[in-house]
């Protein structure tokens, strides 16, 4: 590695910071890129920049979107009385793929994890409370990962969001233990949603 020229080692370091790319993959990708056609590399760089510039968060639900409010929030056919609370924007894609959910979403942006310094106020919980007072919400479906933090966050939300005429449910277990929604297949996810249970 020490024999690689500096621009390559910088590129390796930058790639290595991406999720799911370890040092060996980073090195392979970097070496591939520096030997590729200039035009191809430029196209890739442009695509990254363009996506980064055009994508932002939906002000209402927190989904990744080109326009805010996003397509789901803006769709009058979606059931506004139902909000599914997820951890990350990618979870919305997983649930949409399962095709069973007709309500709207709310992205928390993580889960409560004191060990990692993530407290309730670091998540989009206040935004969710605001939606409860401005939107005709009758049910909150909590669809967080099945690990300890996911469980703790679910119980915290059920307590904090509790109010008259609001049902708080949680997707059925059946998701692989200790994982997030993104690893569940579509059938498991749609069953988990259909089998959701009230939390109190
Ligand atoms: Zn939205």
Short mmCIF file of C-alpha atoms and ligand atoms in Angstrom, two decimals:
data_model
loop_
_atom_site.label_atom_id
_atom_site.label_comp_id
_atom_site.label_asym_id
_atom_site.label_seq_id
_atom_site.Cartn_x
_atom_site.Cartn_y
_atom_site.Cartn_z
CA UNK A 1 0.00 0.00 0.00
CA UNK A 2 2.86 2.38 0.79
CA UNK A 3 4.04 2.07 -2.80
CA UNK A 4 0.80 3.52 -4.19
CA UNK A 5 0.97 7.17 -5.32
CA UNK A 6 -0.68 9.65 -2.97
CA UNK A 7 -3.76 10.45 -5.15
CA UNK A 8 -4.60 6.74 -5.17
CA UNK A 9 -4.20 6.33 -1.41
CA UNK A 10 -6.46 9.37 -0.87
CA UNK A 11 -9.06 7.85 -3.16
CA UNK A 12 -8.81 4.51 -1.33
CA UNK A 13 -9.28 6.29 1.99
CA UNK A 14 -12.34 8.17 0.69
CA UNK A 15 -13.95 4.99 -0.72
CA UNK A 16 -13.18 3.12 2.48
CA UNK A 17 -15.40 5.57 4.37
CA UNK A 18 -18.45 4.45 2.35
CA UNK A 19 -20.80 1.91 3.94
CA UNK A 20 -20.08 -1.69 3.05
CA UNK A 21 -16.73 -0.95 1.40
CA UNK A 22 -13.77 -2.41 3.25
CA UNK A 23 -10.09 -1.60 2.63
CA UNK A 24 -9.63 -4.31 0.00
CA UNK A 25 -12.72 -3.35 -2.01
CA UNK A 26 -11.74 0.32 -1.71
CA UNK A 27 -8.33 -0.44 -3.15
CA UNK A 28 -9.80 -2.53 -5.98
CA UNK A 29 -12.29 0.19 -6.93
CA UNK A 30 -9.62 2.92 -6.77
CA UNK A 31 -7.22 0.97 -8.98
CA UNK A 32 -10.04 0.26 -11.41
CA UNK A 33 -11.04 3.95 -11.56
CA UNK A 34 -7.54 5.29 -12.22
CA UNK A 35 -7.20 2.90 -15.15
CA UNK A 36 -10.67 3.61 -16.61
CA UNK A 37 -11.55 5.95 -19.47
CA UNK A 38 -11.54 9.54 -18.29
CA UNK A 39 -15.05 10.06 -19.70
CA UNK A 40 -16.46 7.12 -17.71
CA UNK A 41 -14.96 8.38 -14.49
CA UNK A 42 -16.30 11.86 -15.15
CA UNK A 43 -19.77 10.42 -15.77
CA UNK A 44 -19.64 8.61 -12.42
CA UNK A 45 -18.42 11.72 -10.60
CA UNK A 46 -21.17 13.81 -12.24
CA UNK A 47 -23.85 11.26 -11.31
CA UNK A 48 -22.73 11.36 -7.67
CA UNK A 49 -22.73 15.15 -7.58
CA UNK A 50 -26.06 15.48 -9.38
CA UNK A 51 -27.77 12.98 -7.05
CA UNK A 52 -26.34 14.72 -4.01
CA UNK A 53 -27.48 18.14 -5.24
CA UNK A 54 -30.99 17.11 -6.25
CA UNK A 55 -31.95 14.86 -3.36
CA UNK A 56 -33.04 16.21 -0.02
CA UNK A 57 -35.34 15.23 2.83
CA UNK A 58 -39.12 15.58 2.72
CA UNK A 59 -39.98 18.28 5.25
CA UNK A 60 -43.00 16.30 6.43
CA UNK A 61 -41.93 12.65 6.62
CA UNK A 62 -38.15 12.76 6.28
CA UNK A 63 -37.98 10.55 3.17
CA UNK A 64 -35.34 11.12 0.52
CA UNK A 65 -36.96 13.06 -2.28
CA UNK A 66 -36.41 15.40 -5.21
CA UNK A 67 -39.31 17.58 -4.13
CA UNK A 68 -40.78 18.33 -0.71
CA UNK A 69 -43.39 17.21 0.23
CA UNK A 70 -42.50 13.86 -1.29
CA UNK A 71 -44.66 11.73 -3.59
CA UNK A 72 -46.17 9.74 -0.71
CA UNK A 73 -47.00 12.76 1.49
CA UNK A 74 -48.44 14.50 -1.55
CA UNK A 75 -50.60 11.58 -2.71
CA UNK A 76 -54.30 12.07 -1.81
CA UNK A 77 -54.93 8.34 -2.30
CA UNK A 78 -52.68 7.45 0.64
CA UNK A 79 -54.45 6.93 3.97
CA UNK A 80 -53.60 9.99 6.06
CA UNK A 81 -55.00 8.39 9.22
CA UNK A 82 -52.14 5.89 9.30
CA UNK A 83 -48.47 6.76 9.87
CA UNK A 84 -45.74 4.14 9.80
CA UNK A 85 -42.68 5.12 11.86
CA UNK A 86 -39.37 3.84 10.50
CA UNK A 87 -35.74 4.33 11.37
CA UNK A 88 -34.19 5.32 8.06
CA UNK A 89 -35.39 6.49 4.62
CA UNK A 90 -34.32 3.14 3.11
CA UNK A 91 -36.95 1.40 5.29
CA UNK A 92 -39.68 3.21 3.33
CA UNK A 93 -38.41 1.59 0.15
CA UNK A 94 -38.54 -1.86 1.79
CA UNK A 95 -42.13 -1.37 2.94
CA UNK A 96 -43.23 0.14 -0.38
CA UNK A 97 -41.79 -2.90 -2.16
CA UNK A 98 -43.90 -5.20 0.03
CA UNK A 99 -46.91 -3.33 -1.40
CA UNK A 100 -49.10 -3.81 1.68
CA UNK A 101 -49.00 -0.40 3.29
CA UNK A 102 -51.34 2.37 2.12
CA UNK A 103 -50.65 4.96 4.80
CA UNK A 104 -47.95 7.58 5.18
CA UNK A 105 -44.52 7.45 6.77
CA UNK A 106 -42.36 9.16 9.33
CA UNK A 107 -38.58 8.73 9.42
CA UNK A 108 -37.05 8.97 12.89
CA UNK A 109 -33.48 9.21 11.64
CA UNK A 110 -32.18 6.51 13.97
CA UNK A 111 -33.09 4.93 17.28
CA UNK A 112 -32.49 5.85 20.88
CA UNK A 113 -29.07 4.57 21.88
CA UNK A 114 -27.53 6.26 24.94
CA UNK A 115 -24.28 4.34 24.44
CA UNK A 116 -23.85 5.98 21.03
CA UNK A 117 -24.99 9.34 22.41
CA UNK A 118 -28.33 9.23 20.56
CA UNK A 119 -31.05 10.69 22.76
CA UNK A 120 -34.76 11.17 21.93
CA UNK A 121 -34.17 14.83 21.04
CA UNK A 122 -31.73 13.76 18.32
CA UNK A 123 -34.56 11.97 16.52
CA UNK A 124 -37.49 13.43 14.58
CA UNK A 125 -39.97 12.79 17.41
CA UNK A 126 -41.06 16.40 17.96
CA UNK A 127 -41.84 16.57 14.23
CA UNK A 128 -44.01 13.48 14.61
CA UNK A 129 -45.87 15.02 17.54
CA UNK A 130 -46.52 18.09 15.44
CA UNK A 131 -48.00 15.89 12.70
CA UNK A 132 -50.31 14.29 15.27
CA UNK A 133 -51.83 17.70 15.97
CA UNK A 134 -52.12 18.84 12.34
CA UNK A 135 -52.95 15.61 10.46
CA UNK A 136 -55.96 13.30 10.95
CA UNK A 137 -53.82 10.46 12.36
CA UNK A 138 -55.68 7.59 14.02
CA UNK A 139 -52.98 4.94 14.08
CA UNK A 140 -49.20 4.96 14.44
CA UNK A 141 -47.51 1.79 13.24
CA UNK A 142 -44.08 1.36 14.78
CA UNK A 143 -41.82 -0.49 12.36
CA UNK A 144 -38.34 -0.38 13.87
CA UNK A 145 -35.58 -2.98 13.83
CA UNK A 146 -35.84 -5.94 16.17
CA UNK A 147 -32.74 -5.25 18.24
CA UNK A 148 -32.55 -3.90 21.81
CA UNK A 149 -32.45 -0.24 20.72
CA UNK A 150 -35.36 -0.77 18.33
CA UNK A 151 -37.44 -2.29 21.15
CA UNK A 152 -36.52 0.47 23.60
CA UNK A 153 -37.31 3.17 21.06
CA UNK A 154 -40.67 1.54 20.30
CA UNK A 155 -41.68 1.52 23.96
CA UNK A 156 -40.48 5.08 24.45
CA UNK A 157 -42.57 6.23 21.47
CA UNK A 158 -45.66 4.32 22.59
CA UNK A 159 -45.49 6.10 25.95
CA UNK A 160 -44.65 9.57 24.66
CA UNK A 161 -47.16 9.56 21.78
CA UNK A 162 -49.99 8.08 23.82
CA UNK A 163 -53.15 10.20 23.55
CA UNK A 164 -56.90 9.66 23.32
CA UNK A 165 -58.21 8.26 20.03
CA UNK A 166 -54.75 7.28 18.81
CA UNK A 167 -53.96 3.62 18.36
CA UNK A 168 -50.29 2.70 18.59
CA UNK A 169 -49.38 -0.61 17.04
CA UNK A 170 -46.18 -2.40 16.37
CA UNK A 171 -45.35 -4.68 13.47
CA UNK A 172 -45.43 -8.36 14.38
CA UNK A 173 -42.23 -10.12 15.21
CA UNK A 174 -41.09 -12.47 12.53
CA UNK A 175 -38.43 -10.20 11.20
CA UNK A 176 -34.97 -11.69 11.60
CA UNK A 177 -33.83 -10.91 15.17
CA UNK A 178 -31.39 -8.08 15.58
CA UNK A 179 -31.76 -6.72 12.07
CA UNK A 180 -33.32 -3.75 10.36
CA UNK A 181 -36.20 -3.71 7.91
CA UNK A 182 -33.88 -3.47 4.94
CA UNK A 183 -32.84 -7.09 5.46
CA UNK A 184 -36.38 -8.49 5.56
CA UNK A 185 -37.83 -9.98 2.41
CA UNK A 186 -41.08 -8.58 1.03
CA UNK A 187 -43.32 -11.42 2.21
CA UNK A 188 -41.96 -11.32 5.79
CA UNK A 189 -42.41 -7.59 5.86
CA UNK A 190 -45.98 -7.62 4.59
CA UNK A 191 -46.89 -10.35 7.12
CA UNK A 192 -45.26 -8.36 9.90
CA UNK A 193 -47.32 -5.32 8.90
CA UNK A 194 -50.57 -7.25 8.62
CA UNK A 195 -49.98 -8.91 11.99
CA UNK A 196 -49.29 -5.68 13.84
CA UNK A 197 -50.55 -5.48 17.42
CA UNK A 198 -51.57 -2.73 19.73
CA UNK A 199 -48.82 -1.78 22.16
CA UNK A 200 -50.65 -0.93 25.35
ZN1 LIG B 1 -42.89 12.87 2.70
#
